[in-house]
mmCIF file of C-alpha atoms in Angstrom:
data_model
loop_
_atom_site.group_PDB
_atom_site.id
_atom_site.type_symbol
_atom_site.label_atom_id
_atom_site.label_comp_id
_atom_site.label_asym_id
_atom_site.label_seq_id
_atom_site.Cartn_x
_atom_site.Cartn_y
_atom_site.Cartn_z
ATOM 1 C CA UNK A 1 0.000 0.000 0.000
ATOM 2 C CA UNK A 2 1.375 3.514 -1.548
ATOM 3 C CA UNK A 3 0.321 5.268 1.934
ATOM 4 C CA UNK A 4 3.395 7.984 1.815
ATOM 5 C CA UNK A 5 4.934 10.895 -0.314
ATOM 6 C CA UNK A 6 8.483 10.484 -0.718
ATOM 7 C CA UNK A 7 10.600 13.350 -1.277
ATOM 8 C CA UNK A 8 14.531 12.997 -2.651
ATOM 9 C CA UNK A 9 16.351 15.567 -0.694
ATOM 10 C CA UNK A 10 19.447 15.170 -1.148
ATOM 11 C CA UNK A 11 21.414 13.100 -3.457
ATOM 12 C CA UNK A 12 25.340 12.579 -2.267
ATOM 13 C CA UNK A 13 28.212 10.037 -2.068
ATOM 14 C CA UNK A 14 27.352 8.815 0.836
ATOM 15 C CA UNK A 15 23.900 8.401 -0.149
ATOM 16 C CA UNK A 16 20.352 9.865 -1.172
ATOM 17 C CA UNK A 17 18.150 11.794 1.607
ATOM 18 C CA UNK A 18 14.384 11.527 1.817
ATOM 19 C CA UNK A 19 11.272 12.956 3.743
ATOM 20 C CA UNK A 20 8.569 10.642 3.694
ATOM 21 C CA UNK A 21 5.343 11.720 4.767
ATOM 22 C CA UNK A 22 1.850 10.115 4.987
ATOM 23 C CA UNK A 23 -0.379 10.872 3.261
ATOM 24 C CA UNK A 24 -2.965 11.687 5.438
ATOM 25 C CA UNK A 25 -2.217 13.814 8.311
ATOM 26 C CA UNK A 26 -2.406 11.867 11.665
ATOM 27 C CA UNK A 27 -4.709 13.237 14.630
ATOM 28 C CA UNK A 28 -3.968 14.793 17.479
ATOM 29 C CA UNK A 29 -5.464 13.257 20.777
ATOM 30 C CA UNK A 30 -6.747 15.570 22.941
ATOM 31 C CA UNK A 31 -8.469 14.360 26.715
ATOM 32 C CA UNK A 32 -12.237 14.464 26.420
ATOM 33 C CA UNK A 33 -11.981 16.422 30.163
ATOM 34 C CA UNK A 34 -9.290 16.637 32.671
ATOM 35 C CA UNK A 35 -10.832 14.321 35.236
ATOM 36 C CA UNK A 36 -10.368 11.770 32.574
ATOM 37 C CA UNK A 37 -6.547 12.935 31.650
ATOM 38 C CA UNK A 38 -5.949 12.692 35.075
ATOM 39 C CA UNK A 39 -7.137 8.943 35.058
ATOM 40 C CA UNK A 40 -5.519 7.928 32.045
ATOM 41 C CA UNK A 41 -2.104 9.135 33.035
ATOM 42 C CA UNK A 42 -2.188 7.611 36.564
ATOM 43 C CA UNK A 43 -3.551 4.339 36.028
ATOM 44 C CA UNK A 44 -2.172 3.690 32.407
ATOM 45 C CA UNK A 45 1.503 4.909 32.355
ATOM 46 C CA UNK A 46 3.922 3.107 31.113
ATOM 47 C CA UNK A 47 7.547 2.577 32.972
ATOM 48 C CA UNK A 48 9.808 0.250 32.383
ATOM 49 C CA UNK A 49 9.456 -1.701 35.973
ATOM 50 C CA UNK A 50 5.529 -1.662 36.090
ATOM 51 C CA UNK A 51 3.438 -4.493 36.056
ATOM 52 C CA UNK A 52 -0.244 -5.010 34.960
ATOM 53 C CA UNK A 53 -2.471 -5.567 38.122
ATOM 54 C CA UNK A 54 -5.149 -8.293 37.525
ATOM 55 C CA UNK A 55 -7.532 -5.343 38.071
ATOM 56 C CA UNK A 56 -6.486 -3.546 35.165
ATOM 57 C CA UNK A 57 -6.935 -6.814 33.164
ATOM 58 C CA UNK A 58 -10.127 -7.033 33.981
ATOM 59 C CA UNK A 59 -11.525 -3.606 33.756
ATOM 60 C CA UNK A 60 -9.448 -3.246 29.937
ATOM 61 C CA UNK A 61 -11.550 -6.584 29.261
ATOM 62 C CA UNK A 62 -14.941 -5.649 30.438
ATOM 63 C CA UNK A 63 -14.438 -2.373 28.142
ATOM 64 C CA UNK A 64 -13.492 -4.289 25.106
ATOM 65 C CA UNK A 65 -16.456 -6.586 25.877
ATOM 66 C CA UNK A 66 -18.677 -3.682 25.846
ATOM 67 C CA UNK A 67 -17.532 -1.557 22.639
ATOM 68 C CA UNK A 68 -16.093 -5.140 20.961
ATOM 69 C CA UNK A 69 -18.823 -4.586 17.647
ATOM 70 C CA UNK A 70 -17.469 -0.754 17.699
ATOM 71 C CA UNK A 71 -14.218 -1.508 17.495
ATOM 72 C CA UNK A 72 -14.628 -4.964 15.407
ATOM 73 C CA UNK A 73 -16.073 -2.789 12.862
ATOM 74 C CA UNK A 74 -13.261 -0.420 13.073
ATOM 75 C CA UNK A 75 -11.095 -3.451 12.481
ATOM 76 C CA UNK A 76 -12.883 -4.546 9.376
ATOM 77 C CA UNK A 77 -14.097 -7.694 10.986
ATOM 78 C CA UNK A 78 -10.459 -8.409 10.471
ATOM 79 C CA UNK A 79 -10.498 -8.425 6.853
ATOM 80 C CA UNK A 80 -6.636 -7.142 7.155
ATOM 81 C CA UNK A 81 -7.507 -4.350 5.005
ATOM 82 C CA UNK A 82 -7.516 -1.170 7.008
ATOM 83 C CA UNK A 83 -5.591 2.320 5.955
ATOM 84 C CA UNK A 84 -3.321 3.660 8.072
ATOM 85 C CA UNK A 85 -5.111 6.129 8.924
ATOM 86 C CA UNK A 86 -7.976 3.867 9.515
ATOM 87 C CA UNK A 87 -5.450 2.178 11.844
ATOM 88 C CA UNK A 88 -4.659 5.532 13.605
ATOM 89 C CA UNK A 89 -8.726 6.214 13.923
ATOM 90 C CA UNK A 90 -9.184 2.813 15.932
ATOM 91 C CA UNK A 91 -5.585 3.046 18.302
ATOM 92 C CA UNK A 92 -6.853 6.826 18.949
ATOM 93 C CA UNK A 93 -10.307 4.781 19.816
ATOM 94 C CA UNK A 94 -8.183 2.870 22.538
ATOM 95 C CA UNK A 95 -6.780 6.249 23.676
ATOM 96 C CA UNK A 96 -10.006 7.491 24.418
ATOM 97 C CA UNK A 97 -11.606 4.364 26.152
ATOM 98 C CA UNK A 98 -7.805 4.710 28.117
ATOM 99 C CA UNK A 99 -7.063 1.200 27.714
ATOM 100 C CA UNK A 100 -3.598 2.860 25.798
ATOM 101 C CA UNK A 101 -1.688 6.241 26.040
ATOM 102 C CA UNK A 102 -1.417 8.463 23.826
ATOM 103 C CA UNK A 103 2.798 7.658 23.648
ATOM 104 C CA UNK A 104 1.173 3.888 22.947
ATOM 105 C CA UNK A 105 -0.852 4.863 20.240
ATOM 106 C CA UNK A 106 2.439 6.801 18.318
ATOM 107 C CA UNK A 107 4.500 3.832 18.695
ATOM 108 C CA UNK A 108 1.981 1.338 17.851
ATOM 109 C CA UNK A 109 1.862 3.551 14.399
ATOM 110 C CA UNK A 110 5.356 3.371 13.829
ATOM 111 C CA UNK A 111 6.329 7.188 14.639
ATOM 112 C CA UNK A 112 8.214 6.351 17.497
ATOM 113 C CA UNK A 113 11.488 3.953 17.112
ATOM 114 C CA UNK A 114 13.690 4.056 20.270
ATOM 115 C CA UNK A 115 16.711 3.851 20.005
ATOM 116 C CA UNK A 116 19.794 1.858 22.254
ATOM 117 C CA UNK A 117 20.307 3.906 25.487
ATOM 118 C CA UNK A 118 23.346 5.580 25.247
ATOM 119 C CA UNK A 119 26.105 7.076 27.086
ATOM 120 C CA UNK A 120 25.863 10.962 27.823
ATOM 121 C CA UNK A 121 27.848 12.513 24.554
ATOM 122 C CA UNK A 122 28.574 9.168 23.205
ATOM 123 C CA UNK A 123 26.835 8.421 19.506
ATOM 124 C CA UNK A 124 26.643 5.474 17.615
ATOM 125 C CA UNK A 125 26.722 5.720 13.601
ATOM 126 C CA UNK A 126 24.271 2.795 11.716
ATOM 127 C CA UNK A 127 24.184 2.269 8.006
ATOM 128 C CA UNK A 128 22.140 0.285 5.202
ATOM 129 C CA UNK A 129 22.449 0.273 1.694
ATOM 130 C CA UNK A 130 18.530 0.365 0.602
ATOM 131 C CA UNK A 131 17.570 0.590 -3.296
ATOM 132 C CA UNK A 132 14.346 1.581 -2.263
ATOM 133 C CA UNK A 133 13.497 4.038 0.670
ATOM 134 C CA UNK A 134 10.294 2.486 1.527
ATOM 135 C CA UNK A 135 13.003 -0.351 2.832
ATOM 136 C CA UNK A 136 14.620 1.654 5.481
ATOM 137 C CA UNK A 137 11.046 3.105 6.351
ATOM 138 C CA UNK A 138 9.103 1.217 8.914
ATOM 139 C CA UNK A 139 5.880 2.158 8.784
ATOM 140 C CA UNK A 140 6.408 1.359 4.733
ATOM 141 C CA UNK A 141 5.924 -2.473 5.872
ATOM 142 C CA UNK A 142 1.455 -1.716 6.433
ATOM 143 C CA UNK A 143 0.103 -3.776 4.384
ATOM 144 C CA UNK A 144 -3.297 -3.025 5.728
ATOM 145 C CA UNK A 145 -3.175 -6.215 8.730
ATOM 146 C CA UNK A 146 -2.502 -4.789 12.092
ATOM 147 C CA UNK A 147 -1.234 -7.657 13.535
ATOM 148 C CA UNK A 148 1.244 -8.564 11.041
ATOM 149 C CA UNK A 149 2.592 -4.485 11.350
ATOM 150 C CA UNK A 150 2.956 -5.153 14.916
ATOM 151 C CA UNK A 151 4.667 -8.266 14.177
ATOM 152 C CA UNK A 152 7.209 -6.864 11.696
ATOM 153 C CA UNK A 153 7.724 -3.991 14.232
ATOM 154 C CA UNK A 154 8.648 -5.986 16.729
ATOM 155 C CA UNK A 155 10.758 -8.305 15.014
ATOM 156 C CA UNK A 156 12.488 -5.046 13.546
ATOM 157 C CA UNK A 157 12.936 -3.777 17.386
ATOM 158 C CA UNK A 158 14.134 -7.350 18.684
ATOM 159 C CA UNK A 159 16.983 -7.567 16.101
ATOM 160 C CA UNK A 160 17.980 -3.731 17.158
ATOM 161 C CA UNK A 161 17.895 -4.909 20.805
ATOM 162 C CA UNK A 162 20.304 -7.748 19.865
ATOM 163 C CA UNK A 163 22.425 -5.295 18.593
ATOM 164 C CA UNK A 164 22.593 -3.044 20.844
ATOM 165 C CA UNK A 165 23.142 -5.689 23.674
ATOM 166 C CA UNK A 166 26.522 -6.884 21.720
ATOM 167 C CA UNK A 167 27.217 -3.570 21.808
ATOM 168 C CA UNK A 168 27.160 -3.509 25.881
ATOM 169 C CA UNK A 169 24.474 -0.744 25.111
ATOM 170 C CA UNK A 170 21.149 -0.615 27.584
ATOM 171 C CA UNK A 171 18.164 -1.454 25.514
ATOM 172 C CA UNK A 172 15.397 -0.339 28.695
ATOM 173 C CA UNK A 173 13.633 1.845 25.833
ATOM 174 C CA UNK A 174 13.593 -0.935 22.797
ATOM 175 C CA UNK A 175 12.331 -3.191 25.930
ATOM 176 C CA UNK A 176 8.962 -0.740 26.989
ATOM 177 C CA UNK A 177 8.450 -0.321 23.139
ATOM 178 C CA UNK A 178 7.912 -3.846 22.652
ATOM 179 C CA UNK A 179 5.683 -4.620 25.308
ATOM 180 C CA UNK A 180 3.596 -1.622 24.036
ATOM 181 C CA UNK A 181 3.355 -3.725 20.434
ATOM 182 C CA UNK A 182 2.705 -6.948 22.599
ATOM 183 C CA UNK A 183 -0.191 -5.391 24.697
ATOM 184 C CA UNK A 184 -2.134 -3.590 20.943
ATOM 185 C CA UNK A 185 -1.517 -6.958 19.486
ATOM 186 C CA UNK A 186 -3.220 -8.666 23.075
ATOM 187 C CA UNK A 187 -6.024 -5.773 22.560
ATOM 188 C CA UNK A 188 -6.475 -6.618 19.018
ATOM 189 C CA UNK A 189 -6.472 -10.488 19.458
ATOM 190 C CA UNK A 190 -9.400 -10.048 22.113
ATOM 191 C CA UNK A 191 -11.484 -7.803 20.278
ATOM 192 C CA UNK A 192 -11.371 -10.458 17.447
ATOM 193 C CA UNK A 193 -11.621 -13.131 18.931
#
């Protein structure tokens, strides 16, 4: 799925330079009111060191139960043919019902990669010969089946934590980002199932 504008920026030795940009603009989440804000960002936060109370479980369950033909029918019945931006419409769903953050929601997109932790002034220099910048683009790999994004994301995100481990480099951020991608895909399992 053609879903961004690519740009050539630059064109050097060392290699071509591109903005890619969807092409539809993604939404901004705003709280519905602060009593709610105030909610999500206490009980919902994610840290590296937390851990789900059964609690949670159960109250993110009973809301999926209730809203599961809403958000089934945002999935497409799981026809694995959403947009992206029909992708963004149902995560910014989750948002709202608070079973995700907002921070959740971006990286379950693909607009936020972490990177290896790394030393204060220290820098670390990566590079892959792509012929086509869709390759080196992550959110290029939608095909329109959330599950198999997810998938590919976190498969991209494992091999950079094995990396960055035989590197002796801390991976705590790689780490939260994948349990984000493991708790949509648990979200989007349960709603189809």
């Amino acid at each position: 799925m053609n879903m961004y504008n690519v740009t050539l920026v630059q064109d050097t030795p060392l290699g071509k330079g591109y903005i890619m940009l969807p092409k539809y603009m993604p939404k901004k989440w705003e709280p519905k009111d602060s009593q709610f804000h105030t909610q999500l960002n206490y009980g919902f936060q994610s840290t590296g060191n937390t851990t789900v109370a059964d609690s949670d479980v159960t109250k993110s369950n009973m809301i999926i139960e209730e809203h599961k033909q809403e958000l089934l029918d945002k999935l497409h019945f799981g026809q694995s043919d959403l947009s992206m931006e029909e992708w963004d419409d149902f995560l910014l769903e989750l948002t709202d019902m608070g079973l995700i953050t907002n921070g959740q929601r971006l990286e379950a997109m693909g607009h936020l990669i972490p990177i290896p932790d790394m030393e204060p002034g220290s820098f670390t220099v990566t590079y892959e010969q792509k012929s086509d910048p869709y390759d080196a683009y992550l959110p290029s790999n939608w095909k329109g089946d959330p599950l198999d994004f997810i998938e590919k994301m976190d498969f991209y995100l494992y091999k950079q934590m094995l990396g960055a481990k035989l590197n002796h480099v801390g991976t705590i951020g790689i780490e939260n980002t994948r349990k984000t991608y493991s708790k949509i895909a648990d979200i989007v399992k349960e709603i189809l199932l």
